[in-house]
Short mmCIF file of C-alpha atoms in Angstrom, two decimals:
data_model
loop_
_atom_site.label_atom_id
_atom_site.label_comp_id
_atom_site.label_asym_id
_atom_site.label_seq_id
_atom_site.Cartn_x
_atom_site.Cartn_y
_atom_site.Cartn_z
CA UNK A 1270 -2.33 38.10 -15.80
CA UNK A 1271 -4.26 41.33 -15.72
CA UNK A 1272 -3.92 44.45 -17.80
CA UNK A 1273 -5.36 47.87 -17.26
CA UNK A 1274 -8.70 48.84 -18.81
CA UNK A 1275 -8.84 49.63 -22.53
CA UNK A 1276 -5.96 51.36 -24.25
CA UNK A 1277 -6.84 53.80 -27.04
CA UNK A 1278 -3.69 54.63 -28.96
CA UNK A 1279 -3.48 57.10 -31.81
CA UNK A 1280 -0.52 56.63 -34.15
CA UNK A 1281 0.88 58.51 -37.11
CA UNK A 1282 0.36 56.02 -39.89
CA UNK A 1283 1.44 52.97 -37.86
CA UNK A 1284 -1.78 51.59 -36.38
CA UNK A 1285 -1.72 48.43 -38.51
CA UNK A 1286 1.85 47.59 -37.51
CA UNK A 1287 1.07 48.37 -33.87
CA UNK A 1288 -2.04 46.18 -33.80
CA UNK A 1289 -0.20 43.28 -35.42
CA UNK A 1290 2.63 43.69 -32.94
CA UNK A 1291 0.32 43.79 -29.89
CA UNK A 1292 -1.52 40.73 -31.14
CA UNK A 1293 1.81 38.89 -31.37
CA UNK A 1294 2.57 39.84 -27.75
CA UNK A 1295 -0.85 39.39 -26.11
CA UNK A 1296 -2.56 36.92 -28.43
CA UNK A 1297 -6.29 37.12 -29.01
CA UNK A 1298 -8.28 38.45 -31.92
CA UNK A 1299 -7.33 41.36 -34.17
CA UNK A 1300 -9.79 43.48 -36.14
CA UNK A 1301 -8.12 45.85 -38.59
CA UNK A 1302 -10.00 47.99 -41.13
CA UNK A 1303 -9.47 51.22 -43.05
CA UNK A 1304 -11.78 54.15 -43.58
CA UNK A 1305 -11.80 53.02 -47.19
CA UNK A 1306 -13.55 49.81 -46.12
CA UNK A 1307 -16.57 52.00 -45.38
CA UNK A 1308 -16.63 53.65 -48.81
CA UNK A 1309 -15.13 56.95 -47.69
CA UNK A 1310 -12.32 57.60 -50.20
CA UNK A 1311 -14.30 60.36 -51.94
CA UNK A 1312 -14.69 62.29 -48.70
CA UNK A 1313 -11.22 61.48 -47.40
CA UNK A 1314 -8.58 61.08 -50.13
CA UNK A 1315 -6.24 58.99 -47.96
CA UNK A 1316 -9.07 56.86 -46.52
CA UNK A 1317 -7.52 53.64 -47.82
CA UNK A 1318 -4.42 54.31 -45.72
CA UNK A 1319 -6.12 55.35 -42.48
CA UNK A 1320 -6.28 52.26 -40.30
CA UNK A 1321 -8.20 51.63 -37.13
CA UNK A 1322 -9.00 48.51 -35.18
CA UNK A 1323 -8.38 46.62 -31.99
CA UNK A 1324 -6.78 43.59 -30.47
CA UNK A 1325 -8.87 41.77 -27.89
CA UNK A 1326 -6.59 39.56 -25.84
CA UNK A 1327 -7.68 36.15 -24.60
CA UNK A 1328 -8.23 37.65 -21.14
CA UNK A 1329 -10.57 40.32 -22.54
CA UNK A 1330 -8.14 43.25 -22.48
CA UNK A 1331 -8.42 45.47 -25.56
CA UNK A 1332 -5.85 47.62 -27.28
CA UNK A 1333 -7.47 49.99 -29.77
CA UNK A 1334 -5.31 51.85 -32.25
CA UNK A 1335 -5.99 54.53 -34.84
CA UNK A 1336 -3.98 56.35 -37.43
CA UNK A 1337 -4.02 60.12 -37.51
CA UNK A 1338 -5.76 60.91 -40.85
CA UNK A 1339 -3.47 62.45 -43.42
CA UNK A 1340 -0.31 61.63 -41.46
CA UNK A 1341 2.08 58.90 -42.44
CA UNK A 1342 5.24 59.78 -40.52
CA UNK A 1343 6.53 56.93 -38.38
CA UNK A 1344 6.63 56.97 -34.63
CA UNK A 1345 10.17 57.32 -33.31
CA UNK A 1346 11.33 54.36 -31.23
CA UNK A 1347 12.15 55.33 -27.65
CA UNK A 1348 10.31 58.62 -27.94
CA UNK A 1349 7.04 58.84 -26.02
CA UNK A 1350 4.29 59.16 -28.62
CA UNK A 1351 1.01 59.29 -26.72
CA UNK A 1352 -0.95 61.57 -24.42
CA UNK A 1353 -4.49 61.81 -23.09
CA UNK A 1354 -6.74 64.55 -24.39
CA UNK A 1355 -10.52 64.64 -24.02
CA UNK A 1356 -10.74 60.90 -23.43
CA UNK A 1357 -8.62 60.04 -26.47
CA UNK A 1358 -4.93 59.29 -26.52
CA UNK A 1359 -2.94 61.24 -29.07
CA UNK A 1360 0.73 61.51 -29.80
CA UNK A 1361 3.71 63.17 -28.16
CA UNK A 1362 3.66 62.56 -24.38
CA UNK A 1363 3.94 59.40 -22.25
CA UNK A 1364 1.00 57.11 -21.73
CA UNK A 1365 1.46 54.26 -19.26
CA UNK A 1366 -0.08 50.83 -19.65
CA UNK A 1367 0.25 48.20 -16.93
CA UNK A 1368 0.64 44.45 -17.19
CA UNK A 1369 0.42 42.70 -13.84
CA UNK A 1370 0.75 39.00 -13.18
CA UNK A 1371 0.71 36.55 -10.32
CA UNK A 1372 4.17 35.15 -11.04
CA UNK A 1373 7.37 36.07 -12.83
CA UNK A 1374 6.75 33.22 -15.29
CA UNK A 1375 3.40 34.73 -16.19
CA UNK A 1376 4.65 38.19 -17.11
CA UNK A 1377 8.12 37.33 -18.46
CA UNK A 1378 6.85 36.45 -21.97
CA UNK A 1379 5.00 39.75 -22.15
CA UNK A 1380 8.14 41.63 -21.11
CA UNK A 1381 10.20 39.79 -23.72
CA UNK A 1382 7.60 40.40 -26.42
CA UNK A 1383 7.30 44.12 -25.74
CA UNK A 1384 11.06 44.52 -25.30
CA UNK A 1385 11.74 43.74 -28.95
CA UNK A 1386 12.92 47.04 -30.40
CA UNK A 1387 12.06 48.85 -27.17
CA UNK A 1388 13.94 51.23 -24.93
CA UNK A 1389 14.24 49.74 -21.46
CA UNK A 1390 13.56 52.43 -18.87
CA UNK A 1391 13.96 50.13 -15.89
CA UNK A 1392 15.24 46.56 -16.12
CA UNK A 1393 12.81 43.72 -15.50
CA UNK A 1394 13.80 41.98 -12.29
CA UNK A 1395 13.36 41.99 -8.52
CA UNK A 1396 12.42 45.31 -6.95
CA UNK A 1397 12.13 46.36 -3.29
CA UNK A 1398 8.35 46.64 -3.69
CA UNK A 1399 7.67 43.62 -5.93
CA UNK A 1400 9.09 40.21 -6.84
CA UNK A 1401 9.60 41.57 -10.38
CA UNK A 1402 9.20 44.97 -11.99
CA UNK A 1403 10.22 46.64 -15.20
CA UNK A 1404 9.31 49.55 -17.43
CA UNK A 1405 9.96 50.07 -21.12
CA UNK A 1406 8.92 52.20 -24.05
CA UNK A 1407 7.97 49.78 -26.79
CA UNK A 1408 8.94 50.14 -30.44
CA UNK A 1409 6.03 52.56 -30.90
CA UNK A 1410 7.02 54.70 -27.92
CA UNK A 1411 4.16 53.46 -25.73
CA UNK A 1412 5.32 53.03 -22.15
CA UNK A 1413 4.51 49.74 -20.42
CA UNK A 1414 4.89 48.87 -16.75
CA UNK A 1415 5.29 45.13 -16.15
CA UNK A 1416 5.15 43.80 -12.63
CA UNK A 1417 4.31 40.98 -10.28
CA UNK A 1418 2.36 42.37 -7.34
CA UNK A 1419 3.80 41.37 -4.01
CA UNK A 1420 0.30 40.44 -2.85
CA UNK A 1421 -0.09 38.05 -5.78
CA UNK A 1422 3.27 36.43 -5.17
CA UNK A 1423 2.60 35.87 -1.47
CA UNK A 1424 -0.85 34.38 -2.13
#
């Protein structure tokens, strides 16, 4: 299974929950800290609540997530919550992440894991251009494309 590059996701007070969720889906190692871990509460009153960290999946893919300092409103399920700006991803517009595998069996568990609490945009199943394809906005509003490349399946 392959995933695209490194995902930098900026959440409104939900980075810890997002990182724990992505670790449950992709496996691997999670590193989760707060600004307070670096002795910053005096400079930033809510430092103990501002989380950042990453999940590094077993295949090397990383999902990095940050909380927006001073914001603790939850993301709205099914509402796109991310957009690219100056190399960082911040909230409010769609951001697409791809998961591609060689077989349906390889990507099905990822689809099922991400689909928990998600809004399905396009059902996971056969597509004219691929043996399997689906798209969903996960519980944090991050849009994922899951597919089996026709080239993989034929090989």
